[in-house]
PDB file of N, CA, C and O in Angstrom:
ATOM      1  N   UNK A 250      92.832  91.811 112.868  1.00  0.00           N
ATOM      2  CA  UNK A 250      91.397  92.064 112.874  1.00  0.00           C
ATOM      3  C   UNK A 250      90.605  90.783 113.108  1.00  0.00           C
ATOM      4  O   UNK A 250      89.622  90.799 113.843  1.00  0.00           O
ATOM      5  N   UNK A 251      91.030  89.698 112.479  1.00  0.00           N
ATOM      6  CA  UNK A 251      90.296  88.441 112.610  1.00  0.00           C
ATOM      7  C   UNK A 251      90.225  88.006 114.076  1.00  0.00           C
ATOM      8  O   UNK A 251      89.180  87.544 114.542  1.00  0.00           O
ATOM      9  N   UNK A 252      91.323  88.166 114.809  1.00  0.00           N
ATOM     10  CA  UNK A 252      91.337  87.788 116.220  1.00  0.00           C
ATOM     11  C   UNK A 252      90.375  88.618 117.046  1.00  0.00           C
ATOM     12  O   UNK A 252      89.702  88.100 117.946  1.00  0.00           O
ATOM     13  N   UNK A 253      90.308  89.910 116.769  1.00  0.00           N
ATOM     14  CA  UNK A 253      89.391  90.788 117.495  1.00  0.00           C
ATOM     15  C   UNK A 253      87.941  90.418 117.193  1.00  0.00           C
ATOM     16  O   UNK A 253      87.092  90.395 118.094  1.00  0.00           O
ATOM     17  N   UNK A 254      87.667  90.123 115.940  1.00  0.00           N
ATOM     18  CA  UNK A 254      86.312  89.729 115.565  1.00  0.00           C
ATOM     19  C   UNK A 254      85.942  88.399 116.217  1.00  0.00           C
ATOM     20  O   UNK A 254      84.811  88.214 116.671  1.00  0.00           O
ATOM     21  N   UNK A 255      86.898  87.474 116.286  1.00  0.00           N
ATOM     22  CA  UNK A 255      86.647  86.197 116.967  1.00  0.00           C
ATOM     23  C   UNK A 255      86.307  86.425 118.436  1.00  0.00           C
ATOM     24  O   UNK A 255      85.404  85.790 118.981  1.00  0.00           O
ATOM     25  N   UNK A 256      87.017  87.350 119.084  1.00  0.00           N
ATOM     26  CA  UNK A 256      86.736  87.643 120.497  1.00  0.00           C
ATOM     27  C   UNK A 256      85.348  88.242 120.664  1.00  0.00           C
ATOM     28  O   UNK A 256      84.642  87.930 121.629  1.00  0.00           O
ATOM     29  N   UNK A 257      84.947  89.097 119.745  1.00  0.00           N
ATOM     30  CA  UNK A 257      83.599  89.668 119.814  1.00  0.00           C
ATOM     31  C   UNK A 257      82.545  88.584 119.608  1.00  0.00           C
ATOM     32  O   UNK A 257      81.536  88.549 120.316  1.00  0.00           O
ATOM     33  N   UNK A 258      82.783  87.681 118.660  1.00  0.00           N
ATOM     34  CA  UNK A 258      81.838  86.573 118.447  1.00  0.00           C
ATOM     35  C   UNK A 258      81.765  85.678 119.679  1.00  0.00           C
ATOM     36  O   UNK A 258      80.692  85.210 120.055  1.00  0.00           O
ATOM     37  N   UNK A 259      82.913  85.429 120.301  1.00  0.00           N
ATOM     38  CA  UNK A 259      82.932  84.641 121.540  1.00  0.00           C
ATOM     39  C   UNK A 259      82.118  85.342 122.626  1.00  0.00           C
ATOM     40  O   UNK A 259      81.374  84.695 123.367  1.00  0.00           O
ATOM     41  N   UNK A 260      82.265  86.670 122.734  1.00  0.00           N
ATOM     42  CA  UNK A 260      81.499  87.432 123.723  1.00  0.00           C
ATOM     43  C   UNK A 260      80.005  87.304 123.456  1.00  0.00           C
ATOM     44  O   UNK A 260      79.206  87.194 124.390  1.00  0.00           O
ATOM     45  N   UNK A 261      79.625  87.292 122.194  1.00  0.00           N
ATOM     46  CA  UNK A 261      78.217  87.103 121.858  1.00  0.00           C
ATOM     47  C   UNK A 261      77.763  85.692 122.232  1.00  0.00           C
ATOM     48  O   UNK A 261      76.682  85.502 122.777  1.00  0.00           O
ATOM     49  N   UNK A 262      78.603  84.729 121.943  1.00  0.00           N
ATOM     50  CA  UNK A 262      78.258  83.328 122.206  1.00  0.00           C
ATOM     51  C   UNK A 262      78.001  83.067 123.695  1.00  0.00           C
ATOM     52  O   UNK A 262      77.116  82.306 124.046  1.00  0.00           O
ATOM     53  N   UNK A 263      78.776  83.715 124.576  1.00  0.00           N
ATOM     54  CA  UNK A 263      78.613  83.483 126.019  1.00  0.00           C
ATOM     55  C   UNK A 263      77.690  84.508 126.678  1.00  0.00           C
ATOM     56  O   UNK A 263      77.520  84.491 127.888  1.00  0.00           O
ATOM     57  N   UNK A 264      77.114  85.397 125.881  1.00  0.00           N
ATOM     58  CA  UNK A 264      76.121  86.318 126.411  1.00  0.00           C
ATOM     59  C   UNK A 264      76.660  87.613 126.975  1.00  0.00           C
ATOM     60  O   UNK A 264      75.954  88.306 127.696  1.00  0.00           O
ATOM     61  N   UNK A 265      77.901  87.963 126.650  1.00  0.00           N
ATOM     62  CA  UNK A 265      78.459  89.224 127.140  1.00  0.00           C
ATOM     63  C   UNK A 265      78.199  90.386 126.188  1.00  0.00           C
ATOM     64  O   UNK A 265      78.355  91.542 126.570  1.00  0.00           O
ATOM     65  N   UNK A 266      77.821  90.083 124.968  1.00  0.00           N
ATOM     66  CA  UNK A 266      77.543  91.109 123.957  1.00  0.00           C
ATOM     67  C   UNK A 266      76.291  90.691 123.205  1.00  0.00           C
ATOM     68  O   UNK A 266      76.169  89.537 122.775  1.00  0.00           O
ATOM     69  N   UNK A 267      75.385  91.623 123.052  1.00  0.00           N
ATOM     70  CA  UNK A 267      74.128  91.357 122.355  1.00  0.00           C
ATOM     71  C   UNK A 267      74.416  90.860 120.937  1.00  0.00           C
ATOM     72  O   UNK A 267      75.116  91.525 120.165  1.00  0.00           O
ATOM     73  N   UNK A 268      73.876  89.706 120.565  1.00  0.00           N
ATOM     74  CA  UNK A 268      74.141  89.153 119.238  1.00  0.00           C
ATOM     75  C   UNK A 268      73.457  89.911 118.104  1.00  0.00           C
ATOM     76  O   UNK A 268      73.701  89.621 116.931  1.00  0.00           O
ATOM     77  N   UNK A 269      72.646  90.908 118.425  1.00  0.00           N
ATOM     78  CA  UNK A 269      72.014  91.703 117.374  1.00  0.00           C
ATOM     79  C   UNK A 269      73.065  92.514 116.600  1.00  0.00           C
ATOM     80  O   UNK A 269      72.875  92.861 115.450  1.00  0.00           O
ATOM     81  N   UNK A 270      74.205  92.793 117.259  1.00  0.00           N
ATOM     82  CA  UNK A 270      75.269  93.567 116.635  1.00  0.00           C
ATOM     83  C   UNK A 270      76.131  92.687 115.744  1.00  0.00           C
ATOM     84  O   UNK A 270      76.520  91.595 116.136  1.00  0.00           O
ATOM     85  N   UNK A 271      76.460  93.177 114.572  1.00  0.00           N
ATOM     86  CA  UNK A 271      77.461  92.516 113.735  1.00  0.00           C
ATOM     87  C   UNK A 271      78.818  92.863 114.334  1.00  0.00           C
ATOM     88  O   UNK A 271      79.114  94.045 114.555  1.00  0.00           O
ATOM     89  N   UNK A 272      79.654  91.873 114.628  1.00  0.00           N
ATOM     90  CA  UNK A 272      80.961  92.164 115.224  1.00  0.00           C
ATOM     91  C   UNK A 272      81.795  93.168 114.427  1.00  0.00           C
ATOM     92  O   UNK A 272      82.538  93.954 115.011  1.00  0.00           O
ATOM     93  N   UNK A 273      81.652  93.181 113.126  1.00  0.00           N
ATOM     94  CA  UNK A 273      82.389  94.152 112.308  1.00  0.00           C
ATOM     95  C   UNK A 273      81.943  95.575 112.653  1.00  0.00           C
ATOM     96  O   UNK A 273      82.770  96.483 112.770  1.00  0.00           O
ATOM     97  N   UNK A 274      80.653  95.765 112.865  1.00  0.00           N
ATOM     98  CA  UNK A 274      80.145  97.089 113.235  1.00  0.00           C
ATOM     99  C   UNK A 274      80.642  97.493 114.623  1.00  0.00           C
ATOM    100  O   UNK A 274      81.031  98.646 114.834  1.00  0.00           O
ATOM    101  N   UNK A 275      80.628  96.559 115.563  1.00  0.00           N
ATOM    102  CA  UNK A 275      81.116  96.851 116.913  1.00  0.00           C
ATOM    103  C   UNK A 275      82.569  97.303 116.847  1.00  0.00           C
ATOM    104  O   UNK A 275      82.946  98.326 117.429  1.00  0.00           O
ATOM    105  N   UNK A 276      83.386  96.545 116.133  1.00  0.00           N
ATOM    106  CA  UNK A 276      84.805  96.879 116.018  1.00  0.00           C
ATOM    107  C   UNK A 276      85.010  98.240 115.358  1.00  0.00           C
ATOM    108  O   UNK A 276      85.800  99.059 115.834  1.00  0.00           O
ATOM    109  N   UNK A 277      84.272  98.511 114.298  1.00  0.00           N
ATOM    110  CA  UNK A 277      84.403  99.799 113.604  1.00  0.00           C
ATOM    111  C   UNK A 277      83.999 100.964 114.496  1.00  0.00           C
ATOM    112  O   UNK A 277      84.701 101.980 114.563  1.00  0.00           O
ATOM    113  N   UNK A 278      82.888 100.819 115.211  1.00  0.00           N
ATOM    114  CA  UNK A 278      82.414 101.899 116.072  1.00  0.00           C
ATOM    115  C   UNK A 278      83.384 102.178 117.218  1.00  0.00           C
ATOM    116  O   UNK A 278      83.725 103.337 117.486  1.00  0.00           O
ATOM    117  N   UNK A 279      83.833 101.130 117.877  1.00  0.00           N
ATOM    118  CA  UNK A 279      84.773 101.313 118.979  1.00  0.00           C
ATOM    119  C   UNK A 279      86.082 101.916 118.476  1.00  0.00           C
ATOM    120  O   UNK A 279      86.640 102.825 119.093  1.00  0.00           O
ATOM    121  N   UNK A 280      86.549 101.431 117.356  1.00  0.00           N
ATOM    122  CA  UNK A 280      87.794 101.958 116.793  1.00  0.00           C
ATOM    123  C   UNK A 280      87.676 103.450 116.486  1.00  0.00           C
ATOM    124  O   UNK A 280      88.588 104.227 116.807  1.00  0.00           O
ATOM    125  N   UNK A 281      86.581 103.857 115.915  1.00  0.00           N
ATOM    126  CA  UNK A 281      86.425 105.270 115.561  1.00  0.00           C
ATOM    127  C   UNK A 281      86.301 106.154 116.793  1.00  0.00           C
ATOM    128  O   UNK A 281      86.839 107.262 116.817  1.00  0.00           O
ATOM    129  N   UNK A 282      85.624 105.668 117.821  1.00  0.00           N
ATOM    130  CA  UNK A 282      85.545 106.446 119.059  1.00  0.00           C
ATOM    131  C   UNK A 282      86.947 106.604 119.647  1.00  0.00           C
ATOM    132  O   UNK A 282      87.351 107.699 120.055  1.00  0.00           O
ATOM    133  N   UNK A 283      87.695 105.507 119.673  1.00  0.00           N
ATOM    134  CA  UNK A 283      89.052 105.545 120.235  1.00  0.00           C
ATOM    135  C   UNK A 283      89.971 106.458 119.427  1.00  0.00           C
ATOM    136  O   UNK A 283      90.852 107.112 119.988  1.00  0.00           O
ATOM    137  N   UNK A 284      89.758 106.525 118.134  1.00  0.00           N
ATOM    138  CA  UNK A 284      90.628 107.329 117.269  1.00  0.00           C
ATOM    139  C   UNK A 284      90.287 108.820 117.285  1.00  0.00           C
ATOM    140  O   UNK A 284      90.987 109.626 116.679  1.00  0.00           O
ATOM    141  N   UNK A 285      89.228 109.190 117.967  1.00  0.00           N
ATOM    142  CA  UNK A 285      88.831 110.599 118.023  1.00  0.00           C
ATOM    143  C   UNK A 285      89.992 111.493 118.418  1.00  0.00           C
ATOM    144  O   UNK A 285      90.239 112.529 117.808  1.00  0.00           O
ATOM    145  N   UNK A 286      90.721 111.090 119.455  1.00  0.00           N
ATOM    146  CA  UNK A 286      91.800 111.932 119.978  1.00  0.00           C
ATOM    147  C   UNK A 286      92.986 111.979 119.034  1.00  0.00           C
ATOM    148  O   UNK A 286      93.606 113.026 118.873  1.00  0.00           O
ATOM    149  N   UNK A 287      93.313 110.873 118.389  1.00  0.00           N
ATOM    150  CA  UNK A 287      94.472 110.840 117.490  1.00  0.00           C
ATOM    151  C   UNK A 287      94.147 111.435 116.124  1.00  0.00           C
ATOM    152  O   UNK A 287      94.975 112.101 115.523  1.00  0.00           O
ATOM    153  N   UNK A 288      92.923 111.195 115.651  1.00  0.00           N
ATOM    154  CA  UNK A 288      92.549 111.608 114.309  1.00  0.00           C
ATOM    155  C   UNK A 288      92.065 113.036 114.188  1.00  0.00           C
ATOM    156  O   UNK A 288      91.938 113.560 113.089  1.00  0.00           O
ATOM    157  N   UNK A 289      91.777 113.669 115.315  1.00  0.00           N
ATOM    158  CA  UNK A 289      91.272 115.035 115.291  1.00  0.00           C
ATOM    159  C   UNK A 289      92.028 115.853 116.342  1.00  0.00           C
ATOM    160  O   UNK A 289      91.533 116.076 117.449  1.00  0.00           O
ATOM    161  N   UNK A 290      93.215 116.291 116.005  1.00  0.00           N
ATOM    162  CA  UNK A 290      94.040 116.988 116.991  1.00  0.00           C
ATOM    163  C   UNK A 290      93.383 118.236 117.586  1.00  0.00           C
ATOM    164  O   UNK A 290      93.683 118.605 118.719  1.00  0.00           O
ATOM    165  N   UNK A 291      92.460 118.844 116.860  1.00  0.00           N
ATOM    166  CA  UNK A 291      91.790 120.027 117.409  1.00  0.00           C
ATOM    167  C   UNK A 291      90.902 119.656 118.600  1.00  0.00           C
ATOM    168  O   UNK A 291      90.746 120.436 119.537  1.00  0.00           O
ATOM    169  N   UNK A 292      90.347 118.453 118.590  1.00  0.00           N
ATOM    170  CA  UNK A 292      89.549 118.000 119.734  1.00  0.00           C
ATOM    171  C   UNK A 292      90.470 117.694 120.912  1.00  0.00           C
ATOM    172  O   UNK A 292      90.162 118.044 122.055  1.00  0.00           O
ATOM    173  N   UNK A 293      91.599 117.057 120.638  1.00  0.00           N
ATOM    174  CA  UNK A 293      92.572 116.775 121.698  1.00  0.00           C
ATOM    175  C   UNK A 293      93.072 118.076 122.317  1.00  0.00           C
ATOM    176  O   UNK A 293      93.224 118.182 123.539  1.00  0.00           O
ATOM    177  N   UNK A 294      93.300 119.081 121.475  1.00  0.00           N
ATOM    178  CA  UNK A 294      93.762 120.369 121.977  1.00  0.00           C
ATOM    179  C   UNK A 294      92.682 121.028 122.838  1.00  0.00           C
ATOM    180  O   UNK A 294      92.975 121.594 123.898  1.00  0.00           O
ATOM    181  N   UNK A 295      91.439 120.947 122.402  1.00  0.00           N
ATOM    182  CA  UNK A 295      90.340 121.515 123.188  1.00  0.00           C
ATOM    183  C   UNK A 295      90.213 120.793 124.528  1.00  0.00           C
ATOM    184  O   UNK A 295      89.995 121.421 125.562  1.00  0.00           O
ATOM    185  N   UNK A 296      90.380 119.477 124.504  1.00  0.00           N
ATOM    186  CA  UNK A 296      90.313 118.707 125.750  1.00  0.00           C
ATOM    187  C   UNK A 296      91.439 119.119 126.690  1.00  0.00           C
ATOM    188  O   UNK A 296      91.222 119.302 127.888  1.00  0.00           O
ATOM    189  N   UNK A 297      92.626 119.279 126.154  1.00  0.00           N
ATOM    190  CA  UNK A 297      93.774 119.662 126.980  1.00  0.00           C
ATOM    191  C   UNK A 297      93.569 121.038 127.598  1.00  0.00           C
ATOM    192  O   UNK A 297      94.003 121.298 128.722  1.00  0.00           O
ATOM    193  N   UNK A 298      92.877 121.913 126.875  1.00  0.00           N
ATOM    194  CA  UNK A 298      92.690 123.290 127.323  1.00  0.00           C
ATOM    195  C   UNK A 298      91.414 123.502 128.150  1.00  0.00           C
ATOM    196  O   UNK A 298      91.405 124.332 129.055  1.00  0.00           O
ATOM    197  N   UNK A 299      90.346 122.741 127.824  1.00  0.00           N
ATOM    198  CA  UNK A 299      89.055 123.089 128.410  1.00  0.00           C
ATOM    199  C   UNK A 299      88.339 121.968 129.155  1.00  0.00           C
ATOM    200  O   UNK A 299      87.309 122.222 129.790  1.00  0.00           O
ATOM    201  N   UNK A 300      88.833 120.751 129.092  1.00  0.00           N
ATOM    202  CA  UNK A 300      88.151 119.655 129.795  1.00  0.00           C
ATOM    203  C   UNK A 300      88.275 119.830 131.307  1.00  0.00           C
ATOM    204  O   UNK A 300      89.270 120.375 131.795  1.00  0.00           O
ATOM    205  N   UNK A 301      87.271 119.389 132.018  1.00  0.00           N
ATOM    206  CA  UNK A 301      87.313 119.436 133.477  1.00  0.00           C
ATOM    207  C   UNK A 301      88.555 118.711 133.967  1.00  0.00           C
ATOM    208  O   UNK A 301      89.268 119.191 134.844  1.00  0.00           O
ATOM    209  N   UNK A 302      88.814 117.540 133.397  1.00  0.00           N
ATOM    210  CA  UNK A 302      90.019 116.766 133.700  1.00  0.00           C
ATOM    211  C   UNK A 302      90.708 116.490 132.368  1.00  0.00           C
ATOM    212  O   UNK A 302      90.243 115.674 131.586  1.00  0.00           O
ATOM    213  N   UNK A 303      91.800 117.179 132.060  1.00  0.00           N
ATOM    214  CA  UNK A 303      92.444 117.039 130.757  1.00  0.00           C
ATOM    215  C   UNK A 303      93.348 115.815 130.610  1.00  0.00           C
ATOM    216  O   UNK A 303      93.961 115.633 129.573  1.00  0.00           O
ATOM    217  N   UNK A 304      93.399 114.948 131.600  1.00  0.00           N
ATOM    218  CA  UNK A 304      94.325 113.824 131.562  1.00  0.00           C
ATOM    219  C   UNK A 304      93.927 112.765 130.528  1.00  0.00           C
ATOM    220  O   UNK A 304      92.753 112.644 130.144  1.00  0.00           O
ATOM    221  N   UNK A 305      94.918 112.012 130.094  1.00  0.00           N
ATOM    222  CA  UNK A 305      94.674 110.883 129.193  1.00  0.00           C
ATOM    223  C   UNK A 305      93.767 109.864 129.888  1.00  0.00           C
ATOM    224  O   UNK A 305      92.896 109.266 129.251  1.00  0.00           O
ATOM    225  N   UNK A 306      93.946 109.681 131.174  1.00  0.00           N
ATOM    226  CA  UNK A 306      93.103 108.745 131.932  1.00  0.00           C
ATOM    227  C   UNK A 306      91.631 109.146 131.848  1.00  0.00           C
ATOM    228  O   UNK A 306      90.755 108.284 131.739  1.00  0.00           O
ATOM    229  N   UNK A 307      91.352 110.426 131.874  1.00  0.00           N
ATOM    230  CA  UNK A 307      89.969 110.897 131.770  1.00  0.00           C
ATOM    231  C   UNK A 307      89.403 110.632 130.378  1.00  0.00           C
ATOM    232  O   UNK A 307      88.234 110.273 130.239  1.00  0.00           O
ATOM    233  N   UNK A 308      90.223 110.809 129.347  1.00  0.00           N
ATOM    234  CA  UNK A 308      89.765 110.522 127.989  1.00  0.00           C
ATOM    235  C   UNK A 308      89.471 109.028 127.854  1.00  0.00           C
ATOM    236  O   UNK A 308      88.491 108.621 127.254  1.00  0.00           O
ATOM    237  N   UNK A 309      90.345 108.197 128.424  1.00  0.00           N
ATOM    238  CA  UNK A 309      90.142 106.749 128.371  1.00  0.00           C
ATOM    239  C   UNK A 309      88.863 106.373 129.119  1.00  0.00           C
ATOM    240  O   UNK A 309      88.065 105.569 128.645  1.00  0.00           O
ATOM    241  N   UNK A 310      88.651 106.965 130.273  1.00  0.00           N
ATOM    242  CA  UNK A 310      87.450 106.671 131.052  1.00  0.00           C
ATOM    243  C   UNK A 310      86.189 107.055 130.266  1.00  0.00           C
ATOM    244  O   UNK A 310      85.178 106.338 130.311  1.00  0.00           O
ATOM    245  N   UNK A 311      86.246 108.159 129.559  1.00  0.00           N
ATOM    246  CA  UNK A 311      85.104 108.583 128.736  1.00  0.00           C
ATOM    247  C   UNK A 311      84.838 107.559 127.639  1.00  0.00           C
ATOM    248  O   UNK A 311      83.678 107.219 127.354  1.00  0.00           O
ATOM    249  N   UNK A 312      85.898 107.056 127.025  1.00  0.00           N
ATOM    250  CA  UNK A 312      85.762 106.035 125.988  1.00  0.00           C
ATOM    251  C   UNK A 312      85.131 104.773 126.557  1.00  0.00           C
ATOM    252  O   UNK A 312      84.193 104.216 125.988  1.00  0.00           O
ATOM    253  N   UNK A 313      85.629 104.317 127.697  1.00  0.00           N
ATOM    254  CA  UNK A 313      85.095 103.103 128.320  1.00  0.00           C
ATOM    255  C   UNK A 313      83.616 103.280 128.650  1.00  0.00           C
ATOM    256  O   UNK A 313      82.789 102.401 128.366  1.00  0.00           O
ATOM    257  N   UNK A 314      83.260 104.424 129.209  1.00  0.00           N
ATOM    258  CA  UNK A 314      81.861 104.689 129.551  1.00  0.00           C
ATOM    259  C   UNK A 314      80.988 104.695 128.296  1.00  0.00           C
ATOM    260  O   UNK A 314      79.896 104.111 128.291  1.00  0.00           O
ATOM    261  N   UNK A 315      81.456 105.324 127.239  1.00  0.00           N
ATOM    262  CA  UNK A 315      80.681 105.373 125.992  1.00  0.00           C
ATOM    263  C   UNK A 315      80.447 103.968 125.437  1.00  0.00           C
ATOM    264  O   UNK A 315      79.318 103.628 125.042  1.00  0.00           O
ATOM    265  N   UNK A 316      81.487 103.158 125.427  1.00  0.00           N
ATOM    266  CA  UNK A 316      81.365 101.793 124.889  1.00  0.00           C
ATOM    267  C   UNK A 316      80.439 100.962 125.780  1.00  0.00           C
ATOM    268  O   UNK A 316      79.588 100.219 125.274  1.00  0.00           O
ATOM    269  N   UNK A 317      80.571 101.088 127.090  1.00  0.00           N
ATOM    270  CA  UNK A 317      79.692 100.340 127.992  1.00  0.00           C
ATOM    271  C   UNK A 317      78.232 100.732 127.803  1.00  0.00           C
ATOM    272  O   UNK A 317      77.340  99.884 127.903  1.00  0.00           O
ATOM    273  N   UNK A 318      77.985 101.978 127.510  1.00  0.00           N
ATOM    274  CA  UNK A 318      76.600 102.423 127.314  1.00  0.00           C
ATOM    275  C   UNK A 318      76.065 102.027 125.942  1.00  0.00           C
ATOM    276  O   UNK A 318      74.886 101.730 125.794  1.00  0.00           O
ATOM    277  N   UNK A 319      76.942 102.024 124.943  1.00  0.00           N
ATOM    278  CA  UNK A 319      76.515 101.588 123.609  1.00  0.00           C
ATOM    279  C   UNK A 319      76.246 100.089 123.568  1.00  0.00           C
ATOM    280  O   UNK A 319      75.339  99.634 122.873  1.00  0.00           O
ATOM    281  N   UNK A 320      77.086  99.354 124.276  1.00  0.00           N
ATOM    282  CA  UNK A 320      77.017  97.892 124.250  1.00  0.00           C
ATOM    283  C   UNK A 320      76.924  97.355 125.681  1.00  0.00           C
ATOM    284  O   UNK A 320      77.850  96.735 126.186  1.00  0.00           O
ATOM    285  N   UNK A 321      75.793  97.599 126.370  1.00  0.00           N
ATOM    286  CA  UNK A 321      75.697  97.167 127.765  1.00  0.00           C
ATOM    287  C   UNK A 321      75.718  95.645 127.871  1.00  0.00           C
ATOM    288  O   UNK A 321      75.261  94.937 126.974  1.00  0.00           O
ATOM    289  N   UNK A 322      76.273  95.179 128.990  1.00  0.00           N
ATOM    290  CA  UNK A 322      76.246  93.742 129.256  1.00  0.00           C
ATOM    291  C   UNK A 322      74.800  93.332 129.489  1.00  0.00           C
ATOM    292  O   UNK A 322      74.062  94.045 130.164  1.00  0.00           O
ATOM    293  N   UNK A 323      74.411  92.186 128.946  1.00  0.00           N
ATOM    294  CA  UNK A 323      73.054  91.700 129.225  1.00  0.00           C
ATOM    295  C   UNK A 323      72.901  91.433 130.714  1.00  0.00           C
ATOM    296  O   UNK A 323      73.876  91.171 131.414  1.00  0.00           O
ATOM    297  N   UNK A 324      71.671  91.508 131.182  1.00  0.00           N
ATOM    298  CA  UNK A 324      71.379  91.183 132.576  1.00  0.00           C
ATOM    299  C   UNK A 324      71.905  89.788 132.874  1.00  0.00           C
ATOM    300  O   UNK A 324      71.737  88.868 132.087  1.00  0.00           O
ATOM    301  N   UNK A 325      72.531  89.625 134.012  1.00  0.00           N
ATOM    302  CA  UNK A 325      73.143  88.338 134.389  1.00  0.00           C
ATOM    303  C   UNK A 325      72.143  87.187 134.272  1.00  0.00           C
ATOM    304  O   UNK A 325      72.495  86.101 133.838  1.00  0.00           O
ATOM    305  N   UNK A 326      70.889  87.411 134.642  1.00  0.00           N
ATOM    306  CA  UNK A 326      69.883  86.346 134.602  1.00  0.00           C
ATOM    307  C   UNK A 326      69.466  85.976 133.181  1.00  0.00           C
ATOM    308  O   UNK A 326      68.846  84.944 132.980  1.00  0.00           O
ATOM    309  N   UNK A 327      69.806  86.821 132.219  1.00  0.00           N
ATOM    310  CA  UNK A 327      69.407  86.543 130.833  1.00  0.00           C
ATOM    311  C   UNK A 327      70.553  85.964 130.001  1.00  0.00           C
ATOM    312  O   UNK A 327      70.349  85.646 128.838  1.00  0.00           O
ATOM    313  N   UNK A 328      71.739  85.816 130.558  1.00  0.00           N
ATOM    314  CA  UNK A 328      72.865  85.283 129.805  1.00  0.00           C
ATOM    315  C   UNK A 328      72.672  83.800 129.548  1.00  0.00           C
ATOM    316  O   UNK A 328      72.283  83.053 130.431  1.00  0.00           O
ATOM    317  N   UNK A 329      73.005  83.368 128.346  1.00  0.00           N
ATOM    318  CA  UNK A 329      72.853  81.947 128.031  1.00  0.00           C
ATOM    319  C   UNK A 329      73.829  81.051 128.792  1.00  0.00           C
ATOM    320  O   UNK A 329      73.581  79.870 128.930  1.00  0.00           O
ATOM    321  N   UNK A 330      74.917  81.598 129.355  1.00  0.00           N
ATOM    322  CA  UNK A 330      75.884  80.769 130.074  1.00  0.00           C
ATOM    323  C   UNK A 330      75.492  80.569 131.534  1.00  0.00           C
ATOM    324  O   UNK A 330      76.180  79.907 132.279  1.00  0.00           O
ATOM    325  N   UNK A 331      74.361  81.146 131.943  1.00  0.00           N
ATOM    326  CA  UNK A 331      73.918  81.041 133.335  1.00  0.00           C
ATOM    327  C   UNK A 331      73.506  79.602 133.642  1.00  0.00           C
ATOM    328  O   UNK A 331      72.702  79.018 132.937  1.00  0.00           O
ATOM    329  N   UNK A 332      74.082  79.017 134.715  1.00  0.00           N
ATOM    330  CA  UNK A 332      73.690  77.640 135.070  1.00  0.00           C
ATOM    331  C   UNK A 332      72.221  77.560 135.429  1.00  0.00           C
ATOM    332  O   UNK A 332      71.655  78.470 136.014  1.00  0.00           O
ATOM    333  N   UNK A 333      71.606  76.487 135.075  1.00  0.00           N
ATOM    334  CA  UNK A 333      70.168  76.292 135.320  1.00  0.00           C
ATOM    335  C   UNK A 333      69.979  75.577 136.641  1.00  0.00           C
ATOM    336  O   UNK A 333      70.701  74.766 137.049  1.00  0.00           O
TER     337      UNK A 333
END
């Protein structure tokens, strides 16, 4: 966990993640979204039966999209690592 939190702090430091977020909260939220399929087999079963695309790749893509929308990258021109 410490290594993951360090990576999130590094992302904040270089402007890839908004520093308003506590890294512990980011890690917890992402972890819970990712665990949806493993922790709730009835949802996985519904996805396998009723999703437009029931593949694991589609579930992963949905997770990536959700995380990108929750934690969008700052505009390139607003990043603190941008050369002046």
